[in-house]
Short mmCIF file of C-alpha atoms in Angstrom, two decimals:
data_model
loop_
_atom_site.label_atom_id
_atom_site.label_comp_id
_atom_site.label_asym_id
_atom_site.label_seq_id
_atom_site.Cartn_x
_atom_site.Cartn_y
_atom_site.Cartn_z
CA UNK A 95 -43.75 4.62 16.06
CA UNK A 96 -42.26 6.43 18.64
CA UNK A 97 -38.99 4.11 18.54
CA UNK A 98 -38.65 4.92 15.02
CA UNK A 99 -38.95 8.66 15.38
CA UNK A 100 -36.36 8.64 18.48
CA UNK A 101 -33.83 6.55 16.20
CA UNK A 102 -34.51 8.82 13.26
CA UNK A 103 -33.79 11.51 15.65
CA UNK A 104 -30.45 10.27 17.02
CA UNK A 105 -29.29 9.70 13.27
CA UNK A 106 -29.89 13.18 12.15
CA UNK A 107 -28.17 14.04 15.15
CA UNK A 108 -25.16 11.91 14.69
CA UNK A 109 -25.10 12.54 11.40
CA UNK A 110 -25.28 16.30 11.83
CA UNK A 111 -21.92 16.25 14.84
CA UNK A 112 -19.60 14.41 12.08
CA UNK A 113 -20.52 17.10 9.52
CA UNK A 114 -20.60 19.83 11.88
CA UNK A 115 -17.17 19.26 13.54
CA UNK A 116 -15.36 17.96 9.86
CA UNK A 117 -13.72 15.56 11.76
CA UNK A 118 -12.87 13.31 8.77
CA UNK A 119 -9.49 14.39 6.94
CA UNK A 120 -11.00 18.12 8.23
CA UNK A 121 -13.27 18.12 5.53
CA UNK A 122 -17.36 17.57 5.62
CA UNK A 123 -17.79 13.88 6.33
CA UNK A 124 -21.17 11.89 6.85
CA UNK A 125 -21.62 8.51 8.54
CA UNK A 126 -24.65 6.72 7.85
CA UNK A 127 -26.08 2.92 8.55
CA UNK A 128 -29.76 1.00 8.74
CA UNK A 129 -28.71 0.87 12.75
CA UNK A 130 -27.08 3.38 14.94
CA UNK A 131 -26.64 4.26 18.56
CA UNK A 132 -25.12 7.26 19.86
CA UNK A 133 -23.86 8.58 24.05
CA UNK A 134 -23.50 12.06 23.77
CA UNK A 135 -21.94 12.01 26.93
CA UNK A 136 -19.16 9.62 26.28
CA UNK A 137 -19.17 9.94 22.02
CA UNK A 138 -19.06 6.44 21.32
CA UNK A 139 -20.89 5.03 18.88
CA UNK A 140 -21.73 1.96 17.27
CA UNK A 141 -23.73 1.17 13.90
CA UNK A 142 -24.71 -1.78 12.31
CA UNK A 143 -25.54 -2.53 8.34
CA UNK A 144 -24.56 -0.81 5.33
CA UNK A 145 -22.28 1.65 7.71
CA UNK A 146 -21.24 4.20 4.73
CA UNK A 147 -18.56 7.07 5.44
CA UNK A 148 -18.21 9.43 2.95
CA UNK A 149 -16.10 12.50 2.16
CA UNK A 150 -15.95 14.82 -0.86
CA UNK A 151 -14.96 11.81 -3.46
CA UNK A 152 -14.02 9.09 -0.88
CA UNK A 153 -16.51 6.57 0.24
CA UNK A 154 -15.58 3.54 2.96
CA UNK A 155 -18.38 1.13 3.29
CA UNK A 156 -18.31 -2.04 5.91
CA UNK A 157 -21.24 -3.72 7.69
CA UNK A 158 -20.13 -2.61 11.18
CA UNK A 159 -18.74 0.08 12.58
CA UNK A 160 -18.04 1.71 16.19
CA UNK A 161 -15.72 4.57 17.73
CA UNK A 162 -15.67 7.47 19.46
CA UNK A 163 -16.17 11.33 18.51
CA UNK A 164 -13.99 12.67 21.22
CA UNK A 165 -11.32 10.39 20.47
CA UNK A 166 -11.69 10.42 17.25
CA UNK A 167 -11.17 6.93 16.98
CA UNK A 168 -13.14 4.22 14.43
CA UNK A 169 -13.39 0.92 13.57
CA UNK A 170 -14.78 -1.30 10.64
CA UNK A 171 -15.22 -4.87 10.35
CA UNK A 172 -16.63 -7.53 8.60
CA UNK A 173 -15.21 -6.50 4.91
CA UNK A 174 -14.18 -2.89 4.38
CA UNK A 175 -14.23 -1.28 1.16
CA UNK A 176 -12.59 2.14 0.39
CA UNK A 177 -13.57 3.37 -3.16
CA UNK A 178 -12.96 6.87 -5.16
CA UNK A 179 -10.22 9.11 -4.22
CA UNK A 180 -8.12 10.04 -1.29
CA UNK A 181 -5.45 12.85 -1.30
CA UNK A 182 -6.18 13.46 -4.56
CA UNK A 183 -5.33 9.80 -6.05
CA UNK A 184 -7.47 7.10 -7.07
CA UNK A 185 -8.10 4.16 -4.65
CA UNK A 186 -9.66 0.97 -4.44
CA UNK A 187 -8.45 -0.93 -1.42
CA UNK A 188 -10.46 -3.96 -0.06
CA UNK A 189 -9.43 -5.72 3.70
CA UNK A 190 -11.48 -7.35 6.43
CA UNK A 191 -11.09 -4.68 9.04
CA UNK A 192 -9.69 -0.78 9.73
CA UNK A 193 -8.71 1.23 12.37
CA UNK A 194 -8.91 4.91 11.63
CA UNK A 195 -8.11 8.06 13.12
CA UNK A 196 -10.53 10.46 12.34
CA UNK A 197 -8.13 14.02 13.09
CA UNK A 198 -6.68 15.50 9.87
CA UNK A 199 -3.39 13.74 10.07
CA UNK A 200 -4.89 10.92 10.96
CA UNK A 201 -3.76 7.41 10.10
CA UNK A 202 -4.79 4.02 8.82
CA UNK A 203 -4.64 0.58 9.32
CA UNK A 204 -6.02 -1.88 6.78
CA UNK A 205 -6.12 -5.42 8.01
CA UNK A 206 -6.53 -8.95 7.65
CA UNK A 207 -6.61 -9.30 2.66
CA UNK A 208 -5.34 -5.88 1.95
CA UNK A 209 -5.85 -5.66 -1.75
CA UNK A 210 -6.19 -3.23 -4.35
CA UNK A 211 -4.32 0.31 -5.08
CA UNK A 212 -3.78 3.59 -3.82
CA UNK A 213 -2.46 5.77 -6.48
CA UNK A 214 0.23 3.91 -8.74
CA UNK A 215 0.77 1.41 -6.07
CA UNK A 216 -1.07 -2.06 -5.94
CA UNK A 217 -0.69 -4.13 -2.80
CA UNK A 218 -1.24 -7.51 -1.65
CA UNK A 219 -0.43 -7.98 1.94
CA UNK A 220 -1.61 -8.82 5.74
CA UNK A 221 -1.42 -5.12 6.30
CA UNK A 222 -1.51 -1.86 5.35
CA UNK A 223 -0.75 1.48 7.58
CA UNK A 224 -1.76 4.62 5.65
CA UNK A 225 -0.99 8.62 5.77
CA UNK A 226 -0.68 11.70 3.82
CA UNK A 227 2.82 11.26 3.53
CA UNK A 228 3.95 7.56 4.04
CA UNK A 229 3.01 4.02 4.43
CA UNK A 230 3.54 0.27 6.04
CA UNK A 231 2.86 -2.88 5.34
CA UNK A 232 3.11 -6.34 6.89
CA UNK A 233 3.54 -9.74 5.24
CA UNK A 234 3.99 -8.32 2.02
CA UNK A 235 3.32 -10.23 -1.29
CA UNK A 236 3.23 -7.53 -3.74
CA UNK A 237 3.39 -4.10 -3.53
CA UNK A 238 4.13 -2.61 -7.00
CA UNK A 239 4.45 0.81 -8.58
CA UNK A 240 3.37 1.33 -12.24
CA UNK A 241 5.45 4.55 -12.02
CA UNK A 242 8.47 3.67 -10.56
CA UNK A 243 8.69 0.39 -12.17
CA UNK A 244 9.52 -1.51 -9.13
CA UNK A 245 8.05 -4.69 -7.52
CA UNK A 246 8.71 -6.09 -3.74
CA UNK A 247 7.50 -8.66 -1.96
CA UNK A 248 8.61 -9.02 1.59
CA UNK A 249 8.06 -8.98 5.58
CA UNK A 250 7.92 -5.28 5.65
CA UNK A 251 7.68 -2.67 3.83
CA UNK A 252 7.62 0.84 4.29
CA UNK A 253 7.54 3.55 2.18
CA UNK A 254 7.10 7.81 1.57
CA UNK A 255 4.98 9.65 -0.71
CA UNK A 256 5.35 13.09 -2.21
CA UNK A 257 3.26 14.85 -4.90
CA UNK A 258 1.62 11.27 -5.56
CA UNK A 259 5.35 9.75 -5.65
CA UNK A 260 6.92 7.02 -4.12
CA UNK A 261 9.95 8.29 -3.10
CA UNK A 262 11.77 6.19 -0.89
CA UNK A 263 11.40 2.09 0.20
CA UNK A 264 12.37 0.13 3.06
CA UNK A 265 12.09 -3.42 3.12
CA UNK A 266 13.10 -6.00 5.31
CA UNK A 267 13.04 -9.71 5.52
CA UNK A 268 13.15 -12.52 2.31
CA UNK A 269 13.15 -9.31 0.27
CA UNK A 270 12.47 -9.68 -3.78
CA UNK A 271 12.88 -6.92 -5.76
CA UNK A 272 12.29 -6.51 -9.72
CA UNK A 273 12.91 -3.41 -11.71
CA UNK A 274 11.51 -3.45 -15.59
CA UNK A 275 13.59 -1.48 -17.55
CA UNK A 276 12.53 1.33 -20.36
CA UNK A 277 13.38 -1.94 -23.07
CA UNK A 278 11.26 -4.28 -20.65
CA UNK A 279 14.28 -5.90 -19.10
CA UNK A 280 13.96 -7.02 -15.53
CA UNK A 281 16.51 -7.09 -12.86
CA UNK A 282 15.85 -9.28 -10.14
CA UNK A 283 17.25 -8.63 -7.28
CA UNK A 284 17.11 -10.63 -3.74
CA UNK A 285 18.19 -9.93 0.17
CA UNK A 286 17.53 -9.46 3.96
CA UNK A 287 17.14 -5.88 3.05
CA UNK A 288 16.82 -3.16 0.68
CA UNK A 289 16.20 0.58 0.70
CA UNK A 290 15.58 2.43 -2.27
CA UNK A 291 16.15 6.36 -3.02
CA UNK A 292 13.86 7.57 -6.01
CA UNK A 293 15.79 11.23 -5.85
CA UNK A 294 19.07 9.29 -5.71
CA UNK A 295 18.22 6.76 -8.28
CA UNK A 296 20.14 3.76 -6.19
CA UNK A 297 18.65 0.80 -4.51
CA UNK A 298 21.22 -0.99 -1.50
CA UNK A 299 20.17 -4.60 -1.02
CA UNK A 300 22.11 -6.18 2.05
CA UNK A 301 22.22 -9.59 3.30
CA UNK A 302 23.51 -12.25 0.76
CA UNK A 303 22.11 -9.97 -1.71
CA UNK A 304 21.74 -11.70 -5.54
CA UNK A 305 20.92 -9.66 -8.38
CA UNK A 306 19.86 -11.68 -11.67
CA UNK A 307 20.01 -10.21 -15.35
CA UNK A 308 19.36 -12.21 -18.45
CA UNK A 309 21.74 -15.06 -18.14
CA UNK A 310 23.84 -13.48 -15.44
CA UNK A 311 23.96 -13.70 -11.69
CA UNK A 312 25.64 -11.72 -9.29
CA UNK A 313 26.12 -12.24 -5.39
CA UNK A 314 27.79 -10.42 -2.75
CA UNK A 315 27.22 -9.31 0.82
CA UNK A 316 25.82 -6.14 -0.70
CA UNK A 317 24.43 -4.96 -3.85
CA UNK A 318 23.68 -1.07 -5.03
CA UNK A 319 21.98 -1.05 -8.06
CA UNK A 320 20.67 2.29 -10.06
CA UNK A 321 17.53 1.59 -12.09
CA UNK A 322 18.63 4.12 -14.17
CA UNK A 323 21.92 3.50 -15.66
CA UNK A 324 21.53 -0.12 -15.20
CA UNK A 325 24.86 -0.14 -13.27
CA UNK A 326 25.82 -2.43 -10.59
CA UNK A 327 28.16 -2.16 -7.53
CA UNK A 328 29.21 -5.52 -5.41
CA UNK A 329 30.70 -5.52 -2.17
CA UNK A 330 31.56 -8.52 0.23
CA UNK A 331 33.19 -11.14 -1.54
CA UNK A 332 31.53 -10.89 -4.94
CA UNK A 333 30.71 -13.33 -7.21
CA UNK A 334 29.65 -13.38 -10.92
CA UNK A 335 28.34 -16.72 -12.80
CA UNK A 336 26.61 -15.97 -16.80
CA UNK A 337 25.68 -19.43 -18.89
CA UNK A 338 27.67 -20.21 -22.02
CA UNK A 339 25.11 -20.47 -24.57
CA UNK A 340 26.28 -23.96 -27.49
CA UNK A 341 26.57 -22.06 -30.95
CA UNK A 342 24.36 -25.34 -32.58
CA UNK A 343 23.81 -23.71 -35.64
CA UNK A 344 27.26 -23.12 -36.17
CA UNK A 345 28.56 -26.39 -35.02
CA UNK A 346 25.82 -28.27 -37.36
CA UNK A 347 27.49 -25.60 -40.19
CA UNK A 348 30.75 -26.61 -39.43
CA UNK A 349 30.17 -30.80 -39.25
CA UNK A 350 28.63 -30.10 -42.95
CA UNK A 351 31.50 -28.60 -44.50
CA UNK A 352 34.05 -31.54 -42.82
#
């Protein structure tokens, strides 16, 4: 009886520190789990089963969790989910662990079957670095943007976010890109690397760059493409190969009449 009260104790207690100090994103914030343990000397802390964070409309749930108050520092393993909304965008990210900094401008790391979305953006990848203002990823095979249009897979890719846009993208390493056009056309493109400008409407792929079309291909040591005029620019010996579609019905048309 008197373990229970003395555990019940220390969980209103922890509880009541997180909330008091805001130390989540600055805002009110509440851990909670079936097991807890707390040093109020040191600040770490370490719970156990059902380990729930939640803030305003954003909930992270994982069946472990441990970290440090002073530090600010946390981490979640053994499946994380992170549900509802964060900076004012819907997300839905799953991964098997997370480090987090708790501080305002605080960052963090997804790990190990990052999947889901943050915004307009769906990723599938080995990892996933988050902020207010920009991302990372590792071992990247998908990230895609409803909004922008654009899908990348590759070995990195990083990325900035303003007023719930993607703005600019860096990728490096067995890079695929694919815009879809307003008419639903797609424009592969392929390279070592690729950076992409939303407010200059231009993507530079590098690196025995190809860029396919329809039934045309174009290669080069460097490709800059803008999504929206559809124009291309080659550089570094450039190459262009299209397929000469057989006119059958015409040629059938033509044997008749001999």
């Amino acid at each position: 009886m008197h373990k229970c009260l003395r555990q019940l104790r220390l969980f209103i207690s922890f509880c009541f520190l997180l909330i008091w100090s805001g130390v989540l994103w600055g805002e009110e914030a509440r851990i909670t789990a079936e097991n807890m343990s707390y040093d109020s000397k040191t600040g770490a802390f370490v719970a156990e089963k059902n380990v729930r964070i939640e803030r305003v409309e954003l909930l992270i749930t994982a069946p472990r969790g441990d970290g440090n108050l002073k530090s600010r520092k946390i981490t979640l393993s053994g499946g994380v989910h992170i549900g509802g909304k964060w900076e004012q965008e819907p997300v839905d990210l799953s991964c098997n662990s997370l480090d987090g900094d708790l501080s305002q401008d605080g960052e963090y790391i997804l790990r190990e079957k990052v999947s889901g979305y943050f915004g307009t953006r769906s990723i599938d990848a080995d990892e996933l670095n988050m902020s207010k203002i920009a991302f990372s990823s590792k071992k990247v095979r998908k990230f895609e943007d409803s909004q922008q249009k654009i899908f990348v897979s590759a070995e990195s890719v990083k990325g900035t976010i303003k007023e719930g846009q993607t703005t600019d993208i860096n990728a490096s390493g067995n890079v695929v890109i694919i815009f879809t056009g307003t008419d639903g056309q797609k424009t592969r493109i392929t390279g070592s690397t690729a950076t992409y400008s939303k407010a200059q409407d231009s993507l530079r792929v590098r690196g025995n760059a190809v860029a396919l079309q329809l039934d045309r291909a174009l290669r080069a040591e460097e490709i800059l493409y803008s999504p929206g005029t559809g124009k291309m620019e080659a550089s570094g010996q450039p190459q262009v190969t299209f397929q000469l579609h057989e006119k059958k019905g015409n040629d059938a048309n033509e044997r008749k009449d001999s």
